[in-house]
Coordinates of C-alpha atoms and ligand atoms in Angstrom, one line a residue:
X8 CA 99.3 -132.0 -217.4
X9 CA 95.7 -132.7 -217.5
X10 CA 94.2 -130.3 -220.6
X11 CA 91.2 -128.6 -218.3
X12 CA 94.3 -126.7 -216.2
X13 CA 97.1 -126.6 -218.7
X14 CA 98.2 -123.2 -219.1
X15 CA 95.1 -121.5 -216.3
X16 CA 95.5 -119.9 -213.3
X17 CA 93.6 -120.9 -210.7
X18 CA 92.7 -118.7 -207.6
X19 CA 91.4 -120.0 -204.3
X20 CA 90.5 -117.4 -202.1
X21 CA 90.5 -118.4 -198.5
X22 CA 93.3 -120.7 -196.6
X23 CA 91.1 -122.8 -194.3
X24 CA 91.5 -126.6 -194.1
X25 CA 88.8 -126.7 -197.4
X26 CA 91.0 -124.2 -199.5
X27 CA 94.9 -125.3 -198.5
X28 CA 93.5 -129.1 -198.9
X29 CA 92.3 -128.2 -202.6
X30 CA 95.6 -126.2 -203.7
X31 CA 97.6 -128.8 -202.2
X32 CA 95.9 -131.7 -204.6
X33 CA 96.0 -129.3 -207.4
X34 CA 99.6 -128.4 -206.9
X35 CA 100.4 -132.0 -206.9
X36 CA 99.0 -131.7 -210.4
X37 CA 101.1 -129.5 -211.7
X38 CA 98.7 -126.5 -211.9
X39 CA 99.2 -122.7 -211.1
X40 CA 97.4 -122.2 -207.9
X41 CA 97.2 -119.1 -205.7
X42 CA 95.5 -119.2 -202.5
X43 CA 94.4 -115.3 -201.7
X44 CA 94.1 -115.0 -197.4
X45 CA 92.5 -112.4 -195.6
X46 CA 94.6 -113.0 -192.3
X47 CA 98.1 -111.3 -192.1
X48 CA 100.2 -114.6 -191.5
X49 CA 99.8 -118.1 -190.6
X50 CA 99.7 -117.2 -186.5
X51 CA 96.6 -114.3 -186.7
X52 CA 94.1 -115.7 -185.3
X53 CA 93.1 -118.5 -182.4
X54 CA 92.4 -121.6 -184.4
X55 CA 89.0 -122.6 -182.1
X56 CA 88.3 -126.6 -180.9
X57 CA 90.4 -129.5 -181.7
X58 CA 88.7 -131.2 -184.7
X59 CA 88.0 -135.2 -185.7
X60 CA 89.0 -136.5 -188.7
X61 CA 86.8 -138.9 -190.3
X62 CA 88.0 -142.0 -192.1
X63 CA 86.2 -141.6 -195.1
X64 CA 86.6 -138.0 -195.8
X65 CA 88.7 -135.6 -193.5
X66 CA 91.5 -138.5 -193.8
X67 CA 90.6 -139.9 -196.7
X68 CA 91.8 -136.5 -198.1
X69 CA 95.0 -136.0 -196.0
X70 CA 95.7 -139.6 -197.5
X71 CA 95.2 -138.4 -201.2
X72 CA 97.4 -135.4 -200.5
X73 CA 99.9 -137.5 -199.5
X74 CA 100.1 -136.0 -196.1
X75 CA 98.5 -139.0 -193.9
X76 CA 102.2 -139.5 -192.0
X77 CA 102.2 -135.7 -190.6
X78 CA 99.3 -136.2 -189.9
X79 CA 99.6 -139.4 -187.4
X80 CA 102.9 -137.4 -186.5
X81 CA 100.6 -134.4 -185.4
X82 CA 97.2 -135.6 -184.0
X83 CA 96.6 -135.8 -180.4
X84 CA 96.3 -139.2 -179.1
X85 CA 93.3 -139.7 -176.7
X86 CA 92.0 -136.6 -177.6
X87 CA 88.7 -138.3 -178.6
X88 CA 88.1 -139.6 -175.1
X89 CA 83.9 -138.5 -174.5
X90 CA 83.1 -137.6 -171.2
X91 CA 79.0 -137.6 -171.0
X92 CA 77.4 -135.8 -168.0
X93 CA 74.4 -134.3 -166.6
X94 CA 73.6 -131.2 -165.4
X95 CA 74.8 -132.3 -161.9
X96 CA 78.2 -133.2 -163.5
X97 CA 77.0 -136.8 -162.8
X98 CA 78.8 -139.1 -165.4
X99 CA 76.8 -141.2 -167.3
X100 CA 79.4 -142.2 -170.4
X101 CA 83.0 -141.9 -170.0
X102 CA 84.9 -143.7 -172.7
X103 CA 89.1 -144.3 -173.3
X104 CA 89.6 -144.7 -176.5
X105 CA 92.1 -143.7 -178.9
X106 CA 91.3 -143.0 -182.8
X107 CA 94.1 -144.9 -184.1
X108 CA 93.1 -148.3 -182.9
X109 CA 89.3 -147.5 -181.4
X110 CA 87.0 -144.8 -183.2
X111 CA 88.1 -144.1 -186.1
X112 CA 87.9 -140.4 -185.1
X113 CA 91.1 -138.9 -184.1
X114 CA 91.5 -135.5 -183.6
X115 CA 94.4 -132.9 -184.7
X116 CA 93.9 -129.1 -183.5
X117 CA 93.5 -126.5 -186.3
X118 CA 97.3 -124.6 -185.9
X119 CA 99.2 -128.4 -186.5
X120 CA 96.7 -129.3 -189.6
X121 CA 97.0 -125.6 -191.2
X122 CA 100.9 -126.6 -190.4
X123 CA 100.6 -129.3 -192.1
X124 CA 99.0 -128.2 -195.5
X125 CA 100.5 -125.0 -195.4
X126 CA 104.0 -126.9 -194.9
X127 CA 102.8 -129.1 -198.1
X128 CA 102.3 -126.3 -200.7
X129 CA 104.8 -124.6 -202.7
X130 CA 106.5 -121.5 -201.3
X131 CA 104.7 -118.2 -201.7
X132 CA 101.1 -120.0 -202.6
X133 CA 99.8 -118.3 -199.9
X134 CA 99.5 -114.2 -200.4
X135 CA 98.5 -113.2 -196.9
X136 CA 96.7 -110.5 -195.9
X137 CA 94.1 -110.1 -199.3
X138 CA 91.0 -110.1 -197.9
X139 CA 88.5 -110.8 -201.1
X140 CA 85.9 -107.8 -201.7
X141 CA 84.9 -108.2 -205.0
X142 CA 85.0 -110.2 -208.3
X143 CA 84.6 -109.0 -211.8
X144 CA 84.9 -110.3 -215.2
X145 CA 87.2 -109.7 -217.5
X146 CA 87.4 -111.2 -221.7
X147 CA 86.9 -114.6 -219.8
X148 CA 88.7 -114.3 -216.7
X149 CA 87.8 -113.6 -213.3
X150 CA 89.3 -110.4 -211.7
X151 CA 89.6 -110.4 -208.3
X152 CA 89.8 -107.0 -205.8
X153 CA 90.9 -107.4 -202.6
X154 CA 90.7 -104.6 -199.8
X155 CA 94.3 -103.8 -199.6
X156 CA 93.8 -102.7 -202.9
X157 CA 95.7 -104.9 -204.9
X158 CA 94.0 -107.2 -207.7
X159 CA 94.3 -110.3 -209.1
X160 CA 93.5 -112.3 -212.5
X161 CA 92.8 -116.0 -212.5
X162 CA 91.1 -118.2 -215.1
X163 CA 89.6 -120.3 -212.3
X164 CA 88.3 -119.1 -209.0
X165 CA 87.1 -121.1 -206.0
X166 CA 85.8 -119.6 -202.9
X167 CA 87.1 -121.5 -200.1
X168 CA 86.5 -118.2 -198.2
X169 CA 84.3 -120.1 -195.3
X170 CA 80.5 -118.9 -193.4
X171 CA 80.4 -115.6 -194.5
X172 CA 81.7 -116.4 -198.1
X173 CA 82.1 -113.2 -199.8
X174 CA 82.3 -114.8 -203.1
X175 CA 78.9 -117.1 -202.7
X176 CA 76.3 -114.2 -203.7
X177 CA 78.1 -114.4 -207.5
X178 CA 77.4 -117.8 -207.6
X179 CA 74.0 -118.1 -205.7
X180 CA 71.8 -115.7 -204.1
X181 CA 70.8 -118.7 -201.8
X182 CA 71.2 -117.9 -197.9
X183 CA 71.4 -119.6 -194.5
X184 CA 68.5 -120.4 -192.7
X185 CA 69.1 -119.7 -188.5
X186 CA 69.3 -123.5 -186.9
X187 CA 67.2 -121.9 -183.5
X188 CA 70.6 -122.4 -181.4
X189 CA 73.3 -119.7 -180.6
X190 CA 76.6 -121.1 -178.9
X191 CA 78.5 -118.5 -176.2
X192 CA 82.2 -119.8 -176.5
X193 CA 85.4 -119.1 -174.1
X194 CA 88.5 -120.8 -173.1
X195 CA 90.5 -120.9 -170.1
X196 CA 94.3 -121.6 -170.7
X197 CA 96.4 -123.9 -168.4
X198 CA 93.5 -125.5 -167.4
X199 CA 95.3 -128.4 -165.1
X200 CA 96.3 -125.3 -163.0
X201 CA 93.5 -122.7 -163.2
X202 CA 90.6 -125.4 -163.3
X203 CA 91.9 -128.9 -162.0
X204 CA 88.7 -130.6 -161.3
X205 CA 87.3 -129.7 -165.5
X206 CA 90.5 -130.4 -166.4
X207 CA 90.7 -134.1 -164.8
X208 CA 87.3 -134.7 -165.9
X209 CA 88.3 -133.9 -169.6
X210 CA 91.0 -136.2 -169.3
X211 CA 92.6 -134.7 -172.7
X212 CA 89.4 -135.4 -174.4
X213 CA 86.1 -133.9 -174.7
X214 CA 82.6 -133.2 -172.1
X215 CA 79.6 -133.0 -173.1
X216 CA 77.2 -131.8 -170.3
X217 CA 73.4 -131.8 -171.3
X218 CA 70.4 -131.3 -169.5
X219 CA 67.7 -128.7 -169.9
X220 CA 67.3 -128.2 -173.1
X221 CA 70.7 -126.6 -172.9
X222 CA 74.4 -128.1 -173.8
X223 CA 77.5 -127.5 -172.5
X224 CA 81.1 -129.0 -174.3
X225 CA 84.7 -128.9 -173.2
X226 CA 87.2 -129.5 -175.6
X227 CA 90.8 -130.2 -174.3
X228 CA 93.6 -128.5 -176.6
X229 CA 97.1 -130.0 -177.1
X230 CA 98.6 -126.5 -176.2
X231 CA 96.9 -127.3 -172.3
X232 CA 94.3 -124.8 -173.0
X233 CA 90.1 -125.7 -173.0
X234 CA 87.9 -124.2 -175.1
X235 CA 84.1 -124.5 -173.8
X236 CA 80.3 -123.6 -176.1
X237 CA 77.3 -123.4 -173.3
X238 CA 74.0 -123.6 -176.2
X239 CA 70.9 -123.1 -176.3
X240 CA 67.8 -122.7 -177.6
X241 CA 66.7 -118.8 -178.7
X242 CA 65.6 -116.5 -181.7
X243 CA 68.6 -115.3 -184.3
X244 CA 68.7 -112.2 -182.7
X245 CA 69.4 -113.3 -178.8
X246 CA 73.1 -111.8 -179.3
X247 CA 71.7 -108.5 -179.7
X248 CA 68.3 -108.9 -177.5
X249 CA 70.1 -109.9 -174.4
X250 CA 72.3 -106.9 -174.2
X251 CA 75.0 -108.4 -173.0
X252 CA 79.1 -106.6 -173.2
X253 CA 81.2 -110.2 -174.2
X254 CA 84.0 -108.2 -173.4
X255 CA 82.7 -107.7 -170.2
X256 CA 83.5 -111.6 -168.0
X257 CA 81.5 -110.6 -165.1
X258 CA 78.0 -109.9 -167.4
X259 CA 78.4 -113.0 -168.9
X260 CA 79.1 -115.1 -165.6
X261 CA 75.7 -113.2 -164.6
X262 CA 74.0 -114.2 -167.7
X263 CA 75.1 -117.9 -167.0
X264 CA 74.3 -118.5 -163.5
X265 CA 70.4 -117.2 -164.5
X266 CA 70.4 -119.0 -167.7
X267 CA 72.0 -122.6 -166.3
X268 CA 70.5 -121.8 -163.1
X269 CA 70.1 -125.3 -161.2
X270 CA 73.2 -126.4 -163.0
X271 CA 76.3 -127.8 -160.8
X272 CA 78.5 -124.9 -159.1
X273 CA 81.6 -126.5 -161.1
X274 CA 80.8 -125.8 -164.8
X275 CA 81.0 -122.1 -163.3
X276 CA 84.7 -122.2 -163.0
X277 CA 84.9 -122.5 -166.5
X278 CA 82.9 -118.7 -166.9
X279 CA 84.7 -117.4 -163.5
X280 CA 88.5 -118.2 -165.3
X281 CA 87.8 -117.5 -168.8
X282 CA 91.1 -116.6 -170.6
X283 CA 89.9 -114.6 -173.6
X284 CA 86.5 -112.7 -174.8
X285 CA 83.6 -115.0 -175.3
X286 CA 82.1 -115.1 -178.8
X287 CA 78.4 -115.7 -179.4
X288 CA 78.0 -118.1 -182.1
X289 CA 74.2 -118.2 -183.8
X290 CA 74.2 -121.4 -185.5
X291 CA 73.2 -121.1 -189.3
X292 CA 72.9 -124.1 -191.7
X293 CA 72.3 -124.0 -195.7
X294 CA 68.7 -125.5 -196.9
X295 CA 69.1 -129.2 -197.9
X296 CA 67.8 -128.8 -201.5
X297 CA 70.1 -126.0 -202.9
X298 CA 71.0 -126.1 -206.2
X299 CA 72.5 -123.6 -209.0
X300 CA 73.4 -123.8 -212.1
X301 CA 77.6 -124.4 -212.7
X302 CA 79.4 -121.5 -213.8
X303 CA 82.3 -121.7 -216.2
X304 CA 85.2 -120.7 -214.1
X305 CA 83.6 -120.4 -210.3
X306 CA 82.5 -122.7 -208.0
X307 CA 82.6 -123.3 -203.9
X308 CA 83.8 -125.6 -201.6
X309 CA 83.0 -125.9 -197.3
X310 CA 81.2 -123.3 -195.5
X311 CA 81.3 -121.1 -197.9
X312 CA 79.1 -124.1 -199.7
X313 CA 77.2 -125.7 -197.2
X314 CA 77.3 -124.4 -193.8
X315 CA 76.1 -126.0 -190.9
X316 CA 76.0 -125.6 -187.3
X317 CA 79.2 -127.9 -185.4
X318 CA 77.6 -130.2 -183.4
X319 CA 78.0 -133.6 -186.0
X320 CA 81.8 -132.4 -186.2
X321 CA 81.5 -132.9 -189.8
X322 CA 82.3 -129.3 -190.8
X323 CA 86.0 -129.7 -191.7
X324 CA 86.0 -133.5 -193.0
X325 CA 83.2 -131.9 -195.8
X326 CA 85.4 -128.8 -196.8
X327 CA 88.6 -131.4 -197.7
X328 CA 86.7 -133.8 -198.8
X329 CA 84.8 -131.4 -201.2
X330 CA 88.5 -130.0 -201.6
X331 CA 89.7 -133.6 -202.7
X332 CA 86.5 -133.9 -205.5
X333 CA 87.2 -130.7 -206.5
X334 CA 91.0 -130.9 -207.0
X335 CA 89.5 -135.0 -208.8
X336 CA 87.3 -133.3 -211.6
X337 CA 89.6 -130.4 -212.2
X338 CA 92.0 -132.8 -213.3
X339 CA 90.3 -135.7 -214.7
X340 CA 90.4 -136.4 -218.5
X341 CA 86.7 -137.5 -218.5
X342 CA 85.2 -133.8 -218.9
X343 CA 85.5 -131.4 -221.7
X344 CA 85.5 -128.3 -219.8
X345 CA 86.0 -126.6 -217.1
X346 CA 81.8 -126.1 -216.7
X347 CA 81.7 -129.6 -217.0
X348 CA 83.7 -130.4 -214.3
X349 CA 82.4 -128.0 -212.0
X350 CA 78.9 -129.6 -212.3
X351 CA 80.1 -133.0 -211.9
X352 CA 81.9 -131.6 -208.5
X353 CA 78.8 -129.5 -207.4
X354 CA 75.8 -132.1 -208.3
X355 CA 77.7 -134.8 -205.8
X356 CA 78.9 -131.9 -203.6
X357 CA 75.3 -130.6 -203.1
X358 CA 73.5 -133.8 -202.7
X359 CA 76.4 -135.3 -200.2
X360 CA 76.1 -131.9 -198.2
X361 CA 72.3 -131.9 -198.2
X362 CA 72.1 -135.1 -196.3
X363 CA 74.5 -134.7 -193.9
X364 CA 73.0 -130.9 -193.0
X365 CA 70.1 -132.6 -192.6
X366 CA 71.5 -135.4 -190.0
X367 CA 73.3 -132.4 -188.3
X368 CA 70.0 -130.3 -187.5
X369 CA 68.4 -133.6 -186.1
X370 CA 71.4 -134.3 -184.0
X371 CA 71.9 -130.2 -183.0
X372 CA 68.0 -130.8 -182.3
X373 CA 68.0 -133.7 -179.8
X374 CA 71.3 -131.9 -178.1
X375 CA 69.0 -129.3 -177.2
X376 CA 66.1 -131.1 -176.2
X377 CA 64.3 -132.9 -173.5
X378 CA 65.9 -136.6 -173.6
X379 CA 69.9 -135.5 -174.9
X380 CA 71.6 -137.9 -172.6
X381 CA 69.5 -140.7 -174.7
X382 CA 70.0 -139.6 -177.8
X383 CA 73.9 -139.0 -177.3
X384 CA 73.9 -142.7 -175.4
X385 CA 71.9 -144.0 -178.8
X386 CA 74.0 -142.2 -180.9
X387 CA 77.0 -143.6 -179.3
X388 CA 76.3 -147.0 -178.8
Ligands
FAD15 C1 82.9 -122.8 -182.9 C2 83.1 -123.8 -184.0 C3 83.3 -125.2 -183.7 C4 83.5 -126.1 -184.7 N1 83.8 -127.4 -184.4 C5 83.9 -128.3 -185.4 C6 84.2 -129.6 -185.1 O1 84.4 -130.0 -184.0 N2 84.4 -130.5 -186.2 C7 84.2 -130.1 -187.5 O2 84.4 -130.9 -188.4 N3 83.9 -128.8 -187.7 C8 83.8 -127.9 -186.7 N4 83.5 -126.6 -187.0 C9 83.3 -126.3 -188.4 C10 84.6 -126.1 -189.2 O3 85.4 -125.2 -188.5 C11 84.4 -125.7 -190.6 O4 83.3 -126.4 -191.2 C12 85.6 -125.8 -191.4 O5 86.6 -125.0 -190.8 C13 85.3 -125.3 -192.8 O6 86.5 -125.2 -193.6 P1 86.6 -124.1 -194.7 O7 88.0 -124.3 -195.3 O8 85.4 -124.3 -195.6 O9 86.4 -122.7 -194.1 P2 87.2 -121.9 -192.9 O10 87.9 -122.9 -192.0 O11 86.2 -121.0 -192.2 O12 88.2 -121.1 -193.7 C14 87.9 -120.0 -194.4 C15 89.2 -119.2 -194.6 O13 88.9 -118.1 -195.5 C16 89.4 -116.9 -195.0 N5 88.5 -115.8 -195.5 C17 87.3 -115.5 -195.1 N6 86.8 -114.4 -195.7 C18 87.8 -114.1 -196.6 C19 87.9 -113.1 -197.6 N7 86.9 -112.2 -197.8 N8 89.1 -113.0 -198.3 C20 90.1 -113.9 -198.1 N9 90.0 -114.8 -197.1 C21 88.9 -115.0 -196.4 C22 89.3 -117.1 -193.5 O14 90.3 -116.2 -192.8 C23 89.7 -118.6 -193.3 O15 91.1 -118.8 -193.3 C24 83.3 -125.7 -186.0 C25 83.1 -124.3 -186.4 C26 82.9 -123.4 -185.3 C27 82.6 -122.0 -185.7

């Protein structure tokens, strides 16, 4: 076994796509990994859109990990079909493509790829239900408390542990910066019964309906189930400011027919069947330029690194591919130490995630401006 993890135990603490990518590459190493996960079991929570894997990271990972054939067994062929509309639901783009053979995009949603990687790891990696509070350290080694009040000792700790990373602030006291959009999500399940006309115009794929300054995106789910963001431009603190009860369907539909007021009568099916609570999402992304000095045994990886808002999609394919650096310097023979690795990973990390936050606020700019249709068209074409 390579001499940086020889005889340490290694704690990752958060079991997202970033953090089960990493142990999985490190258990295939041979090392002692724990991943620590704040949710009770692997079916707590609604696992949000269907996601696109990218060729050069997101699979490029899964392919290192040796887990590429589950994953062509378990993506959702089609799924990356792009429906592009106006306000009016007019249809400007409306593609048929399919990311094996056309985009090089295909998409998996998040319950079959946490399958997948949780499927891949040794069992009892995962110690569900330790949600992280605090970290201390101990001759040399990191001690970890968790709210349950359990602990846990590891020589090497990385915080996979997503937006709100509870582990960050001991590495950096560098924050967020509010990207001037907030997203209002929903779903409606059974959507080919409850919303036919969406549903047909989604076609198993995605819509992206723009106009206004405003967005709205569908996003088909292989369990038959939608899940829809309307965004839009307002100050960090709209979510409070507006007053509204998300709890409450019929305050929301009210909110949405004044704020997409002028806005086809069909996109308000989607409000008038919602399955679930909405969720308002203010967009936050990390400043381009961070930077920190590597610390000997703890380091980042994802959100919890570089956050930015969704609307490039490049979210997940970062946190593996970060995951797959990681696992690369934690076991390569070309450093001396632990340190040293670490700031290999993080100096390529940072300046890899800098670029593409920047390319993100451009593009979650121009979705929410005069001119989106182009821009999406141009971006497209
Ligand atoms: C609404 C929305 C839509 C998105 N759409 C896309 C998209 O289309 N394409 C794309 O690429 N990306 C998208 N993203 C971004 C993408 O989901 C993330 O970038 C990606 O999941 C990051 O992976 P991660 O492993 O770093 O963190 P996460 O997936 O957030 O995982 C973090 C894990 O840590 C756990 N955790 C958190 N706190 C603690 C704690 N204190 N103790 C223990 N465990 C903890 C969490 O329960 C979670 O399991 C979207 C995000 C949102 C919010």
């Amino acid at each position: 076994m390579n001499k940086l993890i020889k005889d340490k135990s290694i704690a990752i603490v958060g079991g997202g796509p970033g953090g089960l990518t990493l142990a999985r590459i490190l258990q295939m190493n041979g090392a002692d990994v724990t991943v620590y996960e704040r949710d009770m079991n692997s079916e707590a929570r609604a696992k949000g859109a269907t996601l696109d894997l990218h060729e050069e990271s997101g699979l490029r990972a899964l392919r290192e990990a040796g887990l590429i054939d589950e994953f062509w067994a378990n993506y959702r062929p089609g799924a990356d079909k792009l429906c592009i509309t106006d306000k009016h639901a007019n249809i400007v783009f409306d593609d048929d493509t399919d990311g094996r053979d056309g985009s090089n995009r295909p998409e998996i949603d998040r319950g079959p790829l946490q399958k997948i990687l949780l499927e891949s790891l040794l069992p009892g990696t995962v110690v569900w239900g330790s949600k992280f509070v605090s970290l201390s350290q101990q001759n040399g080694a990191c001690k970890l408390d968790f709210e349950n009040g359990h602990s846990a000792f590891a020589d090497i700790v990385i915080a996979a542990d997503g937006a709100n990373s509870k582990l960050r602030p001991y590495i950096t006291p560098i924050r967020p910066f509010y990207s001037g959009i907030t997203a209002v999500e929903g779903a409606v399940y059974n959507s080919a019964v409850v919303i036919p006309k969406i549903h047909e115009l989604l076609n198993g794929g995605k819509i992206f309906a723009m106009g206004d300054t405003k967005s709205l995106i569908v996003s088909s789910k292989g369990d038959g189930s939608l899940v829809f963001y309307a965004s839009f431009n307002c100050d960090e603190d709209w979510t409070k400011a507006i007053g509204i009860d998300f709890a409450d369907k019929a305050q929301v539909m009210e909110w949405f027919k004044k704020e997409y007021a002028g806005w086809d009568a069909l996109w308000l099916e989607l409000f008038e069947n919602a399955s679930t609570d909405y969720v308002p999402r203010p967009q936050y992304c990390m400043p381009f330029d961070q930077n920190w000095d590597a610390l000997p045994n703890l380091t980042m990886l994802g959100d919890a690194a570089h956050l930015m808002p969704p609307f490039a999609g490049e979210g997940v394919n970062m946190a593996m591919l970060d995951a797959l650096e990681l696992g690369l310097c934690l076991t390569s023979d070309d450093f001396d130490d632990v340190q040293s690795a670490i700031a290999a990973y993080e100096t390529e990390m940072r300046a890899r995630a800098g670029v593409t936050a920047e390319q993100t606020m451009e593009a979650t700019a121009a979705l929410h401006a005069d001119g989106a249709i182009e821009y999406m068209m141009a971006v497209i074409s």
